[in-house]
Short mmCIF file of C-alpha atoms in Angstrom, two decimals:
data_model
loop_
_atom_site.label_atom_id
_atom_site.label_comp_id
_atom_site.label_asym_id
_atom_site.label_seq_id
_atom_site.Cartn_x
_atom_site.Cartn_y
_atom_site.Cartn_z
CA UNK A 187 73.15 175.06 220.03
CA UNK A 188 70.23 177.49 220.22
CA UNK A 189 72.67 180.37 219.85
CA UNK A 190 74.19 178.76 216.75
CA UNK A 191 70.75 178.32 215.17
CA UNK A 192 69.85 181.93 215.89
CA UNK A 193 73.04 183.12 214.22
CA UNK A 194 72.23 180.87 211.22
CA UNK A 195 68.78 182.44 210.88
CA UNK A 196 70.26 185.94 211.08
CA UNK A 197 72.83 185.03 208.42
CA UNK A 198 70.09 183.70 206.10
CA UNK A 199 68.11 186.94 206.45
CA UNK A 200 71.17 189.12 205.76
CA UNK A 201 72.17 187.01 202.74
CA UNK A 202 68.65 187.20 201.29
CA UNK A 203 68.56 190.99 201.63
CA UNK A 204 72.00 191.31 199.97
CA UNK A 205 70.94 189.21 196.98
CA UNK A 206 67.69 191.14 196.52
CA UNK A 207 69.56 194.45 196.70
CA UNK A 208 72.16 193.25 194.17
CA UNK A 209 69.53 192.10 191.67
CA UNK A 210 67.57 195.34 191.88
CA UNK A 211 70.64 197.57 191.61
CA UNK A 212 72.15 195.62 188.71
CA UNK A 213 68.89 195.61 186.81
CA UNK A 214 68.62 199.39 187.17
CA UNK A 215 72.17 199.81 185.85
CA UNK A 216 71.57 197.58 182.83
CA UNK A 217 68.36 199.38 181.94
CA UNK A 218 70.08 202.74 182.23
CA UNK A 219 72.97 201.63 180.02
CA UNK A 220 70.60 200.14 177.47
CA UNK A 221 68.80 203.41 176.93
CA UNK A 222 71.89 205.47 176.23
CA UNK A 223 74.21 203.30 174.13
CA UNK A 224 72.18 202.08 171.17
CA UNK A 225 71.61 205.23 169.18
CA UNK A 226 71.86 204.55 165.44
CA UNK A 227 72.18 207.31 162.86
CA UNK A 228 70.12 207.09 159.71
CA UNK A 229 71.90 207.39 156.34
CA UNK A 230 70.87 208.86 153.03
CA UNK A 231 69.85 207.20 149.77
CA UNK A 232 71.98 205.18 147.31
CA UNK A 233 72.98 205.91 143.75
CA UNK A 234 70.35 205.19 141.14
CA UNK A 235 71.80 202.06 139.51
CA UNK A 236 69.87 199.59 137.38
CA UNK A 237 71.53 196.46 138.79
CA UNK A 238 68.85 194.25 137.23
CA UNK A 239 70.65 194.45 133.90
CA UNK A 240 73.82 192.57 134.92
CA UNK A 241 72.74 190.33 137.84
CA UNK A 242 71.38 186.85 137.03
CA UNK A 243 67.94 185.64 138.10
CA UNK A 244 66.32 185.63 140.56
CA UNK A 245 68.14 188.81 141.63
CA UNK A 246 67.26 190.65 138.43
CA UNK A 247 63.59 189.88 139.01
CA UNK A 248 63.41 191.64 142.38
CA UNK A 249 61.13 194.61 141.96
CA UNK A 250 62.14 196.79 144.90
CA UNK A 251 64.84 196.88 147.55
CA UNK A 252 65.81 199.09 150.46
CA UNK A 253 69.24 200.61 149.84
CA UNK A 254 71.57 202.34 152.31
CA UNK A 255 75.17 203.57 152.06
CA UNK A 256 77.23 201.76 154.71
CA UNK A 257 80.89 202.68 154.20
CA UNK A 258 82.68 204.98 151.72
CA UNK A 259 80.99 204.07 148.42
CA UNK A 260 79.74 200.71 149.68
CA UNK A 261 75.97 200.32 149.38
CA UNK A 262 73.80 197.60 150.91
CA UNK A 263 70.49 196.67 149.28
CA UNK A 264 68.07 194.21 150.82
CA UNK A 265 64.51 193.04 150.64
CA UNK A 266 62.51 190.53 152.70
CA UNK A 267 59.93 188.10 151.34
CA UNK A 268 58.59 185.76 153.99
CA UNK A 269 61.54 183.96 155.56
CA UNK A 270 63.90 184.93 152.71
CA UNK A 271 66.16 187.98 152.91
CA UNK A 272 67.89 188.99 149.68
CA UNK A 273 71.09 191.02 150.13
CA UNK A 274 73.06 192.82 147.43
CA UNK A 275 76.33 194.60 148.27
CA UNK A 276 77.92 196.99 145.80
CA UNK A 277 81.44 198.37 146.21
CA UNK A 278 84.19 200.08 144.16
CA UNK A 279 86.29 197.47 142.38
CA UNK A 280 89.20 197.11 139.99
CA UNK A 281 91.01 193.97 141.13
CA UNK A 282 91.24 191.81 144.26
CA UNK A 283 88.33 190.77 146.47
CA UNK A 284 85.45 192.39 148.38
CA UNK A 285 83.68 190.79 151.32
CA UNK A 286 80.73 191.27 153.65
CA UNK A 287 80.74 189.41 156.96
CA UNK A 288 78.09 188.73 159.58
CA UNK A 289 79.39 188.86 163.13
CA UNK A 290 77.87 188.28 166.54
CA UNK A 291 79.73 191.11 168.24
CA UNK A 292 81.46 193.17 165.57
CA UNK A 293 84.66 191.10 165.74
CA UNK A 294 86.22 189.13 162.90
CA UNK A 295 86.82 185.90 164.82
CA UNK A 296 83.81 183.60 164.72
CA UNK A 297 82.05 185.41 161.86
CA UNK A 298 80.98 184.19 158.42
CA UNK A 299 81.47 186.15 155.21
CA UNK A 300 80.49 186.20 151.55
CA UNK A 301 83.47 187.19 149.37
CA UNK A 302 83.41 188.05 145.66
CA UNK A 303 86.15 188.60 143.10
CA UNK A 304 87.12 188.10 139.46
CA UNK A 305 90.06 185.88 138.58
CA UNK A 306 92.79 186.73 136.09
CA UNK A 307 90.66 185.32 133.26
CA UNK A 308 87.78 187.66 134.14
CA UNK A 309 85.53 184.94 135.59
CA UNK A 310 83.46 186.04 138.58
CA UNK A 311 83.72 184.01 141.79
CA UNK A 312 81.79 184.13 145.07
CA UNK A 313 82.39 181.93 148.12
CA UNK A 314 81.39 181.73 151.75
CA UNK A 315 84.25 181.81 154.27
CA UNK A 316 84.32 181.00 157.96
CA UNK A 317 86.61 183.38 159.86
CA UNK A 318 87.72 181.15 162.70
CA UNK A 319 90.54 183.47 163.73
CA UNK A 320 92.74 186.31 162.59
CA UNK A 321 95.43 184.27 160.85
CA UNK A 322 95.19 183.52 157.14
CA UNK A 323 95.16 179.78 157.82
CA UNK A 324 92.03 180.26 159.98
CA UNK A 325 89.98 181.68 157.09
CA UNK A 326 88.24 178.54 155.77
CA UNK A 327 86.58 178.44 152.36
CA UNK A 328 83.15 176.87 151.80
CA UNK A 329 82.47 176.92 155.52
CA UNK A 330 80.36 179.24 157.60
CA UNK A 331 77.17 179.70 159.54
CA UNK A 332 75.16 181.82 157.12
CA UNK A 333 71.73 180.24 156.47
CA UNK A 334 72.04 180.34 152.66
CA UNK A 335 69.09 178.93 150.76
CA UNK A 336 69.18 176.83 147.59
CA UNK A 337 69.49 179.85 145.29
CA UNK A 338 73.16 180.20 144.22
CA UNK A 339 74.94 183.37 145.25
CA UNK A 340 75.97 185.66 142.40
CA UNK A 341 78.69 188.20 141.70
CA UNK A 342 78.99 190.60 138.77
CA UNK A 343 80.91 193.71 137.81
CA UNK A 344 79.44 196.84 136.28
CA UNK A 345 81.97 199.44 135.30
CA UNK A 346 84.19 200.16 138.32
CA UNK A 347 81.86 198.41 140.78
CA UNK A 348 81.31 194.84 141.96
CA UNK A 349 77.97 193.44 143.09
CA UNK A 350 77.64 190.47 145.47
CA UNK A 351 74.14 189.00 145.78
CA UNK A 352 72.89 186.15 147.98
CA UNK A 353 69.80 185.02 149.87
CA UNK A 354 69.45 184.01 153.53
CA UNK A 355 66.70 181.74 154.82
CA UNK A 356 65.84 182.31 158.47
CA UNK A 357 62.71 182.08 160.60
CA UNK A 358 64.05 184.71 162.99
CA UNK A 359 63.68 188.24 161.55
CA UNK A 360 66.89 190.20 161.16
CA UNK A 361 67.24 193.10 163.55
CA UNK A 362 70.39 194.94 164.53
CA UNK A 363 73.19 192.94 162.94
CA UNK A 364 76.94 193.67 163.17
CA UNK A 365 78.27 193.78 159.60
CA UNK A 366 81.95 193.50 158.58
CA UNK A 367 83.15 195.07 155.33
CA UNK A 368 86.64 194.56 153.91
CA UNK A 369 88.59 194.51 150.65
CA UNK A 370 91.98 193.70 149.18
CA UNK A 371 93.58 194.56 145.83
CA UNK A 372 95.17 191.10 145.61
CA UNK A 373 93.24 188.23 144.07
CA UNK A 374 92.67 185.08 146.15
CA UNK A 375 95.17 182.33 145.34
CA UNK A 376 93.60 178.87 145.33
CA UNK A 377 90.70 180.29 147.35
CA UNK A 378 93.10 181.60 150.03
CA UNK A 379 92.33 185.22 150.81
CA UNK A 380 95.12 187.74 151.09
CA UNK A 381 95.08 190.06 154.09
CA UNK A 382 92.56 192.89 153.79
CA UNK A 383 93.89 196.36 153.10
CA UNK A 384 91.04 198.10 154.88
CA UNK A 385 88.01 197.08 156.89
CA UNK A 386 85.21 198.39 159.05
CA UNK A 387 82.42 197.15 161.28
CA UNK A 388 78.95 198.68 161.46
CA UNK A 389 75.63 197.76 163.03
CA UNK A 390 73.00 197.52 160.31
CA UNK A 391 69.38 197.53 161.40
CA UNK A 392 67.46 195.41 158.89
CA UNK A 393 64.17 196.42 160.49
CA UNK A 394 64.65 200.15 159.82
CA UNK A 395 67.44 200.29 157.26
CA UNK A 396 69.75 202.39 159.44
CA UNK A 397 73.41 201.97 160.29
CA UNK A 398 75.75 202.93 163.08
CA UNK A 399 79.28 202.12 164.23
CA UNK A 400 80.12 199.17 166.44
CA UNK A 401 81.13 200.95 169.63
CA UNK A 402 83.77 199.84 172.11
CA UNK A 403 81.17 199.34 174.84
CA UNK A 404 79.76 196.36 172.93
CA UNK A 405 83.18 194.69 172.75
CA UNK A 406 83.85 195.46 176.40
CA UNK A 407 80.46 194.07 177.41
CA UNK A 408 81.18 190.80 175.63
CA UNK A 409 84.58 190.60 177.32
CA UNK A 410 83.07 191.36 180.73
CA UNK A 411 80.40 188.71 180.14
CA UNK A 412 83.12 186.12 179.66
CA UNK A 413 85.34 187.28 182.52
CA UNK A 414 82.52 187.45 185.08
CA UNK A 415 81.23 184.04 183.99
CA UNK A 416 84.63 182.38 184.33
CA UNK A 417 85.26 183.97 187.74
CA UNK A 418 81.81 183.07 189.09
CA UNK A 419 80.99 179.69 187.56
CA UNK A 420 84.52 178.61 186.75
CA UNK A 421 86.35 179.59 189.96
CA UNK A 422 84.27 180.79 192.94
CA UNK A 423 81.48 178.19 192.85
CA UNK A 424 83.84 175.21 192.38
CA UNK A 425 85.97 176.44 195.32
CA UNK A 426 82.86 176.70 197.49
CA UNK A 427 81.81 173.18 196.50
CA UNK A 428 85.27 171.85 197.38
CA UNK A 429 85.05 173.40 200.84
CA UNK A 430 81.59 171.91 201.40
CA UNK A 431 82.75 168.42 200.48
CA UNK A 432 86.25 168.10 201.93
CA UNK A 433 86.41 170.42 204.94
CA UNK A 434 83.40 169.39 207.02
CA UNK A 435 85.69 168.44 209.89
CA UNK A 436 86.21 172.18 210.44
CA UNK A 437 82.72 172.64 211.86
CA UNK A 438 81.11 175.22 211.85
CA UNK A 439 83.78 177.18 209.93
CA UNK A 440 83.25 175.14 206.76
CA UNK A 441 79.53 175.95 206.74
CA UNK A 442 80.02 179.71 206.89
CA UNK A 443 82.81 179.65 204.30
CA UNK A 444 80.78 177.44 202.00
CA UNK A 445 77.69 179.67 202.32
CA UNK A 446 79.51 182.97 201.82
CA UNK A 447 81.55 181.74 198.86
CA UNK A 448 78.52 180.22 197.13
CA UNK A 449 76.47 183.39 197.59
CA UNK A 450 79.30 185.44 196.05
CA UNK A 451 79.58 182.94 193.19
CA UNK A 452 75.82 183.12 192.63
CA UNK A 453 76.05 186.92 192.42
CA UNK A 454 78.74 186.62 189.73
CA UNK A 455 76.66 184.02 187.87
CA UNK A 456 73.60 186.25 187.98
CA UNK A 457 75.66 189.19 186.68
CA UNK A 458 76.88 186.97 183.82
CA UNK A 459 73.32 186.16 182.76
CA UNK A 460 72.22 189.80 182.95
CA UNK A 461 75.19 190.88 180.82
CA UNK A 462 74.31 188.15 178.33
CA UNK A 463 70.69 189.32 178.15
CA UNK A 464 71.86 192.89 177.60
CA UNK A 465 74.11 191.71 174.76
CA UNK A 466 71.15 189.88 173.23
CA UNK A 467 68.97 192.99 173.42
CA UNK A 468 71.72 195.10 171.85
CA UNK A 469 72.64 193.01 168.80
CA UNK A 470 70.14 190.11 168.94
CA UNK A 471 72.87 187.51 169.06
CA UNK A 472 71.27 184.13 168.34
CA UNK A 473 73.22 181.39 170.14
CA UNK A 474 70.39 179.12 171.37
CA UNK A 475 72.56 176.43 173.01
CA UNK A 476 74.71 178.88 174.97
CA UNK A 477 71.74 180.99 176.00
CA UNK A 478 69.57 178.01 176.98
CA UNK A 479 72.26 176.31 179.06
CA UNK A 480 73.05 179.61 180.78
CA UNK A 481 69.44 180.07 181.84
CA UNK A 482 69.28 176.41 182.93
CA UNK A 483 72.38 176.83 185.13
CA UNK A 484 70.90 180.01 186.61
CA UNK A 485 67.71 178.10 187.52
CA UNK A 486 69.78 175.39 189.20
CA UNK A 487 71.67 178.07 191.12
CA UNK A 488 68.44 179.68 192.29
CA UNK A 489 67.20 176.27 193.46
CA UNK A 490 70.42 175.92 195.45
CA UNK A 491 69.82 179.30 197.09
CA UNK A 492 66.28 178.27 197.97
CA UNK A 493 67.64 175.02 199.41
CA UNK A 494 69.81 177.05 201.78
CA UNK A 495 66.80 178.85 203.23
CA UNK A 496 64.72 175.63 203.39
CA UNK A 497 67.45 173.48 204.96
CA UNK A 498 65.89 171.11 207.53
CA UNK A 499 67.46 170.41 210.91
CA UNK A 500 70.04 167.64 211.26
CA UNK A 501 67.61 165.40 213.16
CA UNK A 502 64.83 165.86 210.56
CA UNK A 503 63.70 162.79 208.62
CA UNK A 504 63.97 164.86 205.41
CA UNK A 505 67.62 165.78 205.95
CA UNK A 506 69.03 162.86 203.92
CA UNK A 507 66.76 163.71 200.98
CA UNK A 508 67.80 167.33 201.22
CA UNK A 509 71.50 166.36 201.25
CA UNK A 510 71.09 164.30 198.07
CA UNK A 511 69.16 167.07 196.36
CA UNK A 512 71.66 169.76 197.35
CA UNK A 513 74.78 167.82 196.35
CA UNK A 514 73.56 166.48 193.00
CA UNK A 515 71.93 169.71 191.85
CA UNK A 516 75.17 171.46 192.73
CA UNK A 517 77.18 168.98 190.64
CA UNK A 518 74.80 169.43 187.70
CA UNK A 519 75.11 173.21 187.89
CA UNK A 520 78.92 173.09 187.92
CA UNK A 521 79.08 170.61 185.03
CA UNK A 522 76.73 172.56 182.75
CA UNK A 523 78.39 175.84 183.74
CA UNK A 524 81.79 174.51 182.63
CA UNK A 525 80.24 173.23 179.40
CA UNK A 526 78.60 176.59 178.75
CA UNK A 527 81.86 178.48 179.27
CA UNK A 528 83.44 176.34 176.54
CA UNK A 529 80.44 176.92 174.23
CA UNK A 530 80.61 180.65 174.90
CA UNK A 531 84.30 180.86 174.03
CA UNK A 532 83.69 178.88 170.86
CA UNK A 533 80.76 181.06 169.82
CA UNK A 534 82.75 184.25 170.47
CA UNK A 535 85.80 182.97 168.61
CA UNK A 536 87.93 183.43 171.72
CA UNK A 537 91.67 183.58 171.23
CA UNK A 538 94.23 181.14 172.55
CA UNK A 539 94.80 183.26 175.66
CA UNK A 540 91.23 182.64 176.80
CA UNK A 541 91.38 178.93 176.00
CA UNK A 542 94.75 178.38 177.69
CA UNK A 543 93.74 180.43 180.74
CA UNK A 544 90.48 178.57 181.29
CA UNK A 545 92.13 175.23 180.59
CA UNK A 546 94.77 176.01 183.21
CA UNK A 547 92.07 176.97 185.73
CA UNK A 548 90.10 173.77 185.12
CA UNK A 549 93.28 171.70 185.42
CA UNK A 550 94.14 173.20 188.81
CA UNK A 551 90.61 172.54 190.12
CA UNK A 552 90.62 168.95 188.84
CA UNK A 553 94.04 168.25 190.38
CA UNK A 554 92.89 169.70 193.71
CA UNK A 555 89.72 167.59 193.66
CA UNK A 556 91.66 164.41 192.85
CA UNK A 557 94.21 165.01 195.62
CA UNK A 558 91.53 165.83 198.20
CA UNK A 559 89.41 162.85 197.15
CA UNK A 560 92.38 160.48 197.53
CA UNK A 561 93.20 161.95 200.95
CA UNK A 562 89.59 161.57 202.06
CA UNK A 563 89.53 157.95 200.86
CA UNK A 564 92.73 157.12 202.73
CA UNK A 565 91.36 158.73 205.87
CA UNK A 566 88.16 156.69 205.66
CA UNK A 567 90.18 153.53 205.06
CA UNK A 568 92.34 154.27 208.07
CA UNK A 569 89.28 154.69 210.28
CA UNK A 570 87.80 151.41 209.06
CA UNK A 571 91.06 149.59 209.81
CA UNK A 572 91.13 150.63 213.50
CA UNK A 573 90.27 147.80 216.01
CA UNK A 574 86.67 147.98 217.19
CA UNK A 575 87.79 147.13 220.77
CA UNK A 576 89.69 150.40 221.03
CA UNK A 577 87.17 152.78 222.61
CA UNK A 578 87.32 156.21 224.18
CA UNK A 579 85.43 157.06 227.36
CA UNK A 580 83.04 159.95 227.74
CA UNK A 581 85.72 162.47 228.69
CA UNK A 582 88.05 161.52 225.86
CA UNK A 583 90.51 159.36 227.86
CA UNK A 584 91.37 155.74 227.14
CA UNK A 585 89.79 153.09 229.37
CA UNK A 586 92.31 150.77 231.08
CA UNK A 587 91.89 147.70 233.30
CA UNK A 588 91.43 148.47 237.05
CA UNK A 589 91.64 145.00 238.68
CA UNK A 590 94.90 145.71 240.56
CA UNK A 591 96.23 143.23 243.13
CA UNK A 592 95.45 144.14 246.69
CA UNK A 593 98.05 143.80 249.39
#
């Protein structure tokens, strides 16, 4: 027993050193990547156009704006007054529609866009669209997440150009924001947009007025954030919890498997949070629910790690309290982790492959838990049904009567 305790103490020390080394190394990598991947090139000035003549109030009353070319002949003008940001996009136009979208990661799915056009009667139209997916049926009119204020958006044409103007009301200052630009030469039919003929994605820095392309590393980082989170919180940690609950009869093997698997899962969970923080620093993605739940789950995971190092002995009077704490905090962490994975996929506009894959993984885990729980219940019921008079002696052999007749 003393030897087993000594090995347990050694294992705790080794595990603690591995976690500390992982955190320090990963943090160094993220800081190094952050310094080399966010360079943004400044652009020149816009054309000198008196847009105040053809735009309605209050846009014609704006005295000064910052203007930057963003793509081909597309120009983005903006000005900030308190919590209100006024944005005016100008683009070449003859017929069709022109749109500007606001994305979390430079991707179309999950973004919101303002789209302007003139109908066949020459009337100007502007609508907000929610781009739920890539298919035409997933582009939903009069929906979106842009914080528009009470001032109506406006659209006007001036010669061979179209101007789309709108105001956003937000308490969080705009920083580096992925912007989507697209156009089509076909007019919307019953507010259904035709497929764009060309598009681009840029990162526009509203704090400095500079632009730069959305690089592949940003898309890969978002994908890695999701993959690592699903592997850690969606697969490894649930498997470790299953071993800790249903395989205790394999003592002490279950304890070492449970500990190793949970430490590996914690490492994946920590990497997920660090990737998420790096994404936030890069594009200032504002998803408060997803971010808050992620940090909450990380705190619960850290408390579980601390519980491992503070685990009392089996004969301690605090052991029952510790068991309740460890099991219920673990269940809370797994529940909120699963919820956060779903929120993350929804916020990122994940495709059906992600949803089906994670749904399949959750289904397998739930089926395994149900089967193991039923087997454990039947085993407990079988033990309770055994006669209490059937006893085993100290060496594991049945006790039989010994009053034999003597000759």
